[in-house]
Coordinates of N, CA and C in Angstrom, one line a residue:
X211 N 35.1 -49.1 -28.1 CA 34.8 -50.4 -28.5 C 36.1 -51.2 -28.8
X212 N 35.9 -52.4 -28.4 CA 37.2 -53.4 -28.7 C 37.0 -54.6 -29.7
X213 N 37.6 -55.6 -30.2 CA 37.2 -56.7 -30.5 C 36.5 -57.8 -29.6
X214 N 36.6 -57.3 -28.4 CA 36.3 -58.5 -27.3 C 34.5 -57.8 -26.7
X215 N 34.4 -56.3 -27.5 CA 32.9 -56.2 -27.4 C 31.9 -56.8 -28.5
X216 N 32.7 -57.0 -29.5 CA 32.0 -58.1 -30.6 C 31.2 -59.1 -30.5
X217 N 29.8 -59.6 -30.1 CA 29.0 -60.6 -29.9 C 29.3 -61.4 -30.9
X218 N 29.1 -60.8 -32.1 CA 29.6 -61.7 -33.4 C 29.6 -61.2 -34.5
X219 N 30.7 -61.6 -35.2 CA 31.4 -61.3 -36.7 C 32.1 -62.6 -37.1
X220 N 32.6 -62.2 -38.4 CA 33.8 -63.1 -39.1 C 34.5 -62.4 -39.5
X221 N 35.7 -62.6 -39.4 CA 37.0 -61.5 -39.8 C 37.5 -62.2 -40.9
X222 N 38.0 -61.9 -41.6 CA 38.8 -62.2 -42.9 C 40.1 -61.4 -43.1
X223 N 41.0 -62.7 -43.9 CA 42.3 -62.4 -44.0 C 42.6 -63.5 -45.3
X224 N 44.0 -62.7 -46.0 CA 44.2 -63.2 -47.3 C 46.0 -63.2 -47.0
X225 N 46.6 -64.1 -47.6 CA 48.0 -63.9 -47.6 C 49.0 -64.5 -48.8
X226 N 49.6 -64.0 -49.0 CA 50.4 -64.2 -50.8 C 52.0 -64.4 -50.5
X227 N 52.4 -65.3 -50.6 CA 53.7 -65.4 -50.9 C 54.3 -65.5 -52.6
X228 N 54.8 -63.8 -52.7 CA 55.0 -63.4 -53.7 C 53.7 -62.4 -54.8
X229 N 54.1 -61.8 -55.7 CA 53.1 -60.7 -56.4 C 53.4 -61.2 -57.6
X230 N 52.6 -61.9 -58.4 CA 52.1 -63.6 -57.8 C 52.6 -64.2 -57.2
X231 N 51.8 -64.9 -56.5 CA 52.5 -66.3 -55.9 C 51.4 -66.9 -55.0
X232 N 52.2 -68.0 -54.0 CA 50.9 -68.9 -53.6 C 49.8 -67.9 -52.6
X233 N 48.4 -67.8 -53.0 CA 47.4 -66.9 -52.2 C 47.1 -68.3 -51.7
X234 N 46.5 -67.4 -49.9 CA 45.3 -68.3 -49.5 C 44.7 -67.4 -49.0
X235 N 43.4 -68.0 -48.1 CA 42.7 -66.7 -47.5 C 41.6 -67.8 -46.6
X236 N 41.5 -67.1 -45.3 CA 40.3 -67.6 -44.3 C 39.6 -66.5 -43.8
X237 N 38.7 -67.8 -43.0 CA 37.7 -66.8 -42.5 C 38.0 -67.1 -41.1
X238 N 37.9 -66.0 -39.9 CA 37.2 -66.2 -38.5 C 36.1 -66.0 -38.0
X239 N 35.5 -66.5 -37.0 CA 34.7 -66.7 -36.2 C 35.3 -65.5 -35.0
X240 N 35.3 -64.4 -34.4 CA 35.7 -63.5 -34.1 C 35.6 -63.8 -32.6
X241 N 34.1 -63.9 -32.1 CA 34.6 -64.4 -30.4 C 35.1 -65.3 -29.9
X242 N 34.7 -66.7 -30.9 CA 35.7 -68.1 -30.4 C 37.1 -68.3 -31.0
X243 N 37.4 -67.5 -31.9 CA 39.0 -67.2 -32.7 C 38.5 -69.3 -33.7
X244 N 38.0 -69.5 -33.8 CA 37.5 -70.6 -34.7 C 37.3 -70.6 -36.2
X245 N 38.1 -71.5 -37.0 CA 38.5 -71.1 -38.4 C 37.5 -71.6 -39.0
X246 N 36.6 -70.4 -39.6 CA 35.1 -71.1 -40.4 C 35.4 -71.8 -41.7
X247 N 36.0 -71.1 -42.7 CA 36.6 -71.6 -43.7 C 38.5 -71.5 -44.3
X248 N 38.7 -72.1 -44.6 CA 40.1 -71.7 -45.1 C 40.1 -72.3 -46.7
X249 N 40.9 -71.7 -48.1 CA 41.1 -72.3 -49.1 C 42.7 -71.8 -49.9
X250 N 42.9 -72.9 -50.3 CA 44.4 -72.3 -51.0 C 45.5 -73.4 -50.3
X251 N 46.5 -73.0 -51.0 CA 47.1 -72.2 -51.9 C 46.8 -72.3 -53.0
X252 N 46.4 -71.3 -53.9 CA 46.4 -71.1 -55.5 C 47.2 -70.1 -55.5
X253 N 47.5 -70.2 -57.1 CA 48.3 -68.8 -57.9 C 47.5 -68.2 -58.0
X254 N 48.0 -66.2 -57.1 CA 46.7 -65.3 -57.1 C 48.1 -64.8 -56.8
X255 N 47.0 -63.3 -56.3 CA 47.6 -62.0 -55.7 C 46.9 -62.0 -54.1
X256 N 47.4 -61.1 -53.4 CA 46.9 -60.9 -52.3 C 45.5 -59.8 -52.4
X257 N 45.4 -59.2 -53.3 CA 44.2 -58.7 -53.3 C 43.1 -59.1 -53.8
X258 N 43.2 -60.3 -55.1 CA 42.3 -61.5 -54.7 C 41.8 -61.9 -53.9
X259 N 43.1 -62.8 -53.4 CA 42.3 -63.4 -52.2 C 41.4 -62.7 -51.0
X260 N 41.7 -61.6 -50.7 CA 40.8 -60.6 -49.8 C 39.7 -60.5 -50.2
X261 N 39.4 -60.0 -51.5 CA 38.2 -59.8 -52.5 C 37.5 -61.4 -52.0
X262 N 37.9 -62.3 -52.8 CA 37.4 -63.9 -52.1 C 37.0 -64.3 -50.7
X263 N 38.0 -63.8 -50.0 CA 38.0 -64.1 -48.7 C 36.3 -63.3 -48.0
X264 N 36.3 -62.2 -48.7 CA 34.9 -61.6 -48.3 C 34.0 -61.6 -48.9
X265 N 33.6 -62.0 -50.5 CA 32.6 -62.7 -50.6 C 32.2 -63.9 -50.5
X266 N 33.4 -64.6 -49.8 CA 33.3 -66.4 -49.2 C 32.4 -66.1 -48.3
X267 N 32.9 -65.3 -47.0 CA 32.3 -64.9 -45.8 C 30.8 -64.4 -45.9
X268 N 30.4 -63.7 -47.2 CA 28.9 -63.3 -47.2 C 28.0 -64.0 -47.7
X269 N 28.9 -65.0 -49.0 CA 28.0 -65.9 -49.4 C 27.6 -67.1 -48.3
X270 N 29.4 -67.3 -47.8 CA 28.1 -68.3 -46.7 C 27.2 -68.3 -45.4
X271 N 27.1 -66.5 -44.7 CA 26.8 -66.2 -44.1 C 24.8 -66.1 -44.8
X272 N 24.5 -65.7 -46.0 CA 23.6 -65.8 -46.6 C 22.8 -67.0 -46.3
X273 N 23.7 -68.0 -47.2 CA 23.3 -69.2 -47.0 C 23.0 -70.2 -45.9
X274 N 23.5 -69.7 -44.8 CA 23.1 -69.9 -43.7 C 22.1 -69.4 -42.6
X275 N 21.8 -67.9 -43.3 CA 20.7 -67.2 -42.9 C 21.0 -66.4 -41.4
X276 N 22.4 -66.4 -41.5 CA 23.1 -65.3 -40.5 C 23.4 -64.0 -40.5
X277 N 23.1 -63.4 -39.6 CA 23.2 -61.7 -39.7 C 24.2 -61.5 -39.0
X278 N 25.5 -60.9 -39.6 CA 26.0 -60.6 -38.9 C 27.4 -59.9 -39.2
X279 N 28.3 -58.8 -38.9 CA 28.8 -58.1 -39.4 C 30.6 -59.3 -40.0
X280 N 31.1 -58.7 -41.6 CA 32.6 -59.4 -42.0 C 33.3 -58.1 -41.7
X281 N 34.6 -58.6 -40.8 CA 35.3 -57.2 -40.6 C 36.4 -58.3 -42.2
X282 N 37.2 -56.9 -42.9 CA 38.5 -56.9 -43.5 C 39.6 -55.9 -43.3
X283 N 40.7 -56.0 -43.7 CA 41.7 -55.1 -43.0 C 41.7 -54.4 -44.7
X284 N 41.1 -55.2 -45.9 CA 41.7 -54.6 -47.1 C 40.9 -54.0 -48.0
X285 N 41.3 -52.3 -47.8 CA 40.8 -51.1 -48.2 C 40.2 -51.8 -50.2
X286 N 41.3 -52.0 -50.4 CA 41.0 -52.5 -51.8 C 39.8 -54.1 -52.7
X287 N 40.0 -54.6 -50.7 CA 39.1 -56.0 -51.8 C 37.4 -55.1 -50.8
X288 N 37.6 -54.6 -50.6 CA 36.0 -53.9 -49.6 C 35.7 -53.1 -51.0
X289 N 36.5 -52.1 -51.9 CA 36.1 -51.6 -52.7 C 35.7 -52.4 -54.0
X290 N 36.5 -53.7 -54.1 CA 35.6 -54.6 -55.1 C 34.4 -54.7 -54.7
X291 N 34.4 -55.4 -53.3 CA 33.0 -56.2 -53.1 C 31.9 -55.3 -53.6
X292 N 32.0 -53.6 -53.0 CA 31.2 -52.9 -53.1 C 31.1 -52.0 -54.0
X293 N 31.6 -52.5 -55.2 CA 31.9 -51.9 -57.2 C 31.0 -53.4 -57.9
X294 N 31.8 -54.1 -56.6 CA 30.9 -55.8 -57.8 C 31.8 -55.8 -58.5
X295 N 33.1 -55.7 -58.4 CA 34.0 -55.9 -59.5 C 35.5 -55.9 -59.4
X296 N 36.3 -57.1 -59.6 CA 37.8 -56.9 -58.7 C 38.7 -56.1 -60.2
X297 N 38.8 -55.2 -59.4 CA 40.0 -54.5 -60.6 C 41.7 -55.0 -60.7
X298 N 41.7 -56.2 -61.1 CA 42.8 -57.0 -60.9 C 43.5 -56.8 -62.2
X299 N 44.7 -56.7 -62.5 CA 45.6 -56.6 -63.5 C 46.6 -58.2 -63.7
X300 N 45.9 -59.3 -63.1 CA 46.2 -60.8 -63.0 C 46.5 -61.3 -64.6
X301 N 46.9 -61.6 -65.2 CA 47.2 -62.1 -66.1 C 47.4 -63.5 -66.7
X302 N 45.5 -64.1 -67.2 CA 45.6 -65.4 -67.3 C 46.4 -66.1 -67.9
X303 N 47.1 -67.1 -67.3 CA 47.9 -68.0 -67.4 C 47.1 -69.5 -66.9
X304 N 48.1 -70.6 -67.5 CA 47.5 -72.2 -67.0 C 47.3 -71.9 -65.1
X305 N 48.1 -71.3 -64.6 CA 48.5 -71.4 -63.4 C 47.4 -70.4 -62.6
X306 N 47.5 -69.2 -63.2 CA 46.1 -68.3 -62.1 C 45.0 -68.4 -63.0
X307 N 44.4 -69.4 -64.0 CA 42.8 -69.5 -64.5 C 42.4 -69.8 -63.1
X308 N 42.6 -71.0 -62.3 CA 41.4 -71.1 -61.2 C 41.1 -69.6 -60.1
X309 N 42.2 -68.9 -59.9 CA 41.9 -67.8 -59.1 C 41.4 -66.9 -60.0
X310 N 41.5 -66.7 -61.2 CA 40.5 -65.9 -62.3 C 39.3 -66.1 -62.5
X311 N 39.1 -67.4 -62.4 CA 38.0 -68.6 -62.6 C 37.2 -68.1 -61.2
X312 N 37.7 -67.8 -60.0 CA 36.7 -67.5 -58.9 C 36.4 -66.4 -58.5
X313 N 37.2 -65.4 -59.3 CA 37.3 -64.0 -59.2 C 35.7 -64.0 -59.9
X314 N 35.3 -64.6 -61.4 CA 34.2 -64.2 -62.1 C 33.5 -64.7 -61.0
X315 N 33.0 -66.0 -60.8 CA 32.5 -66.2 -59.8 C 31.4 -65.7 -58.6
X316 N 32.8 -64.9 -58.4 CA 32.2 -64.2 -57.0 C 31.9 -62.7 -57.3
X317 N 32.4 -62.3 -58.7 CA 31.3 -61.1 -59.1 C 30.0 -61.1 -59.4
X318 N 29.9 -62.5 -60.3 CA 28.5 -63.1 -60.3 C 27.6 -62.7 -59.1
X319 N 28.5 -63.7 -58.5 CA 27.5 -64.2 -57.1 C 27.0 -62.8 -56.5
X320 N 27.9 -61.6 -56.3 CA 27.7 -59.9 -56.5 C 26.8 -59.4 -56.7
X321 N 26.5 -59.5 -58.0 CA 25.3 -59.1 -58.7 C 24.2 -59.5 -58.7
X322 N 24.0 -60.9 -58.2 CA 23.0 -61.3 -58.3 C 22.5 -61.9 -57.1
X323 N 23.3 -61.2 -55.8 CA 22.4 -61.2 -54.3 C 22.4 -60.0 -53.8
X324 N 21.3 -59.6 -53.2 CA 21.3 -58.2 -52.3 C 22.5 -58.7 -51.4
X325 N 23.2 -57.5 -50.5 CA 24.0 -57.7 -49.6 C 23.5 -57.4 -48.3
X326 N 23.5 -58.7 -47.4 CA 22.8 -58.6 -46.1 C 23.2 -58.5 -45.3
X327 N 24.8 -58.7 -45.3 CA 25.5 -58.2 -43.9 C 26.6 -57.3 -44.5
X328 N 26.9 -56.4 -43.4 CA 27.9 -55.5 -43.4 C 29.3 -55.7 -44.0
X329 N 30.2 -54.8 -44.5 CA 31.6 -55.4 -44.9 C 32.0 -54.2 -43.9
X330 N 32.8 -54.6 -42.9 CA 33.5 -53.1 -42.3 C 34.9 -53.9 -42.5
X331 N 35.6 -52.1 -42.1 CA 37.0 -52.1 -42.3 C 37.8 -52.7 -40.8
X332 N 38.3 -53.4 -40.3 CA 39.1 -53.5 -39.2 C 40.1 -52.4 -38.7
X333 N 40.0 -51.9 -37.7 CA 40.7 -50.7 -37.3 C 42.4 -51.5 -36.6
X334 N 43.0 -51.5 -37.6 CA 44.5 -52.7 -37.3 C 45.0 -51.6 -36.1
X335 N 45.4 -50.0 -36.5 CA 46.2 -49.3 -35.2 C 45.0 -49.7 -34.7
X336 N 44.3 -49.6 -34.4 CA 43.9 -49.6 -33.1 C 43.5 -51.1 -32.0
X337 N 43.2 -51.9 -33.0 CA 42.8 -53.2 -32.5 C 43.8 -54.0 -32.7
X338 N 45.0 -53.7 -33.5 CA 45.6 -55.2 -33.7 C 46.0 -55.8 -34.7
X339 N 46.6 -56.6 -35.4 CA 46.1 -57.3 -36.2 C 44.9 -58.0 -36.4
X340 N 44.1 -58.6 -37.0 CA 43.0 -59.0 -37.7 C 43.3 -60.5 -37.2
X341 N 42.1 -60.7 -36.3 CA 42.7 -62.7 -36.0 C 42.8 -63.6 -37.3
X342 N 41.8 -63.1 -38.6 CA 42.5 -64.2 -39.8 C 43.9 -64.0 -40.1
X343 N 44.2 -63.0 -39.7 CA 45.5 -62.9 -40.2 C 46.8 -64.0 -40.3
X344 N 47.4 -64.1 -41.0 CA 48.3 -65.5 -41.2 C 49.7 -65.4 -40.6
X345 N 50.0 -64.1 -40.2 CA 51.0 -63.5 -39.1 C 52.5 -63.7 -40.1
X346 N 52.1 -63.5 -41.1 CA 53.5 -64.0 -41.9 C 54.2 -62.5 -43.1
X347 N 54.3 -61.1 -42.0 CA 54.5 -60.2 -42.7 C 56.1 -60.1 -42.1

């Protein structure tokens, strides 16, 4: 299997300049490479934003009443989504309350919807980089 056997997904990608520093994070549309959502820069970490970046992707796949699989490349925001809980060591300040602020958020939102579509892992050796990817390593 490749990426180009994919009928449909949304890929997600998160990127941080600096530990803190400015996060953002989007979403793809996987067969047309078309950017569904994008948000940021805010003061985060990059493991935030991943965490975000894939309950962005589920909430609004829900709400739209779409089936269909979120790939991520990050081993650690897949184990939030699927704990319900980002184990972040962020330390609120005036500067990261809003990325704190959406971290609770989207645990909320966690807890309080069944999960309807898939979170898989992106196989990077083997496929590539991740098309959300921000190409900025």
């Amino acid at each position: 299997m490749s990426p180009s056997d994919i009928k449909e997904a949304l890929c997600v990608d998160a990127a941080c300049s600096g530990n803190p520093g400015k996060m953002e994070y989007r979403g793809v549309h996987l067969p047309s490479g078309r950017i569904v959502f994008h948000f940021g820069p805010i003061k985060g970490t990059n493991n935030i934003g991943e965490f975000l970046a894939i309950v962005h992707a589920l909430a609004l796949l829900q709400q739209k009443g779409l089936k269909m699989p979120v790939y991520s490349d990050s081993v650690s925001g897949m184990a939030w989504v699927r704990n319900r809980k980002a184990k972040t060591t962020l330390e609120r300040t005036d500067e990261t309350a809003q990325a704190l602020d959406m971290v609770a958020r989207a645990e909320a939102w966690l807890r309080g919807h069944p999960q309807t579509n898939q979170v898989l892992k992106w196989p990077t050796e083997e496929w590539g980089e991740i098309p959300a990817d921000f190409g900025r390593k």
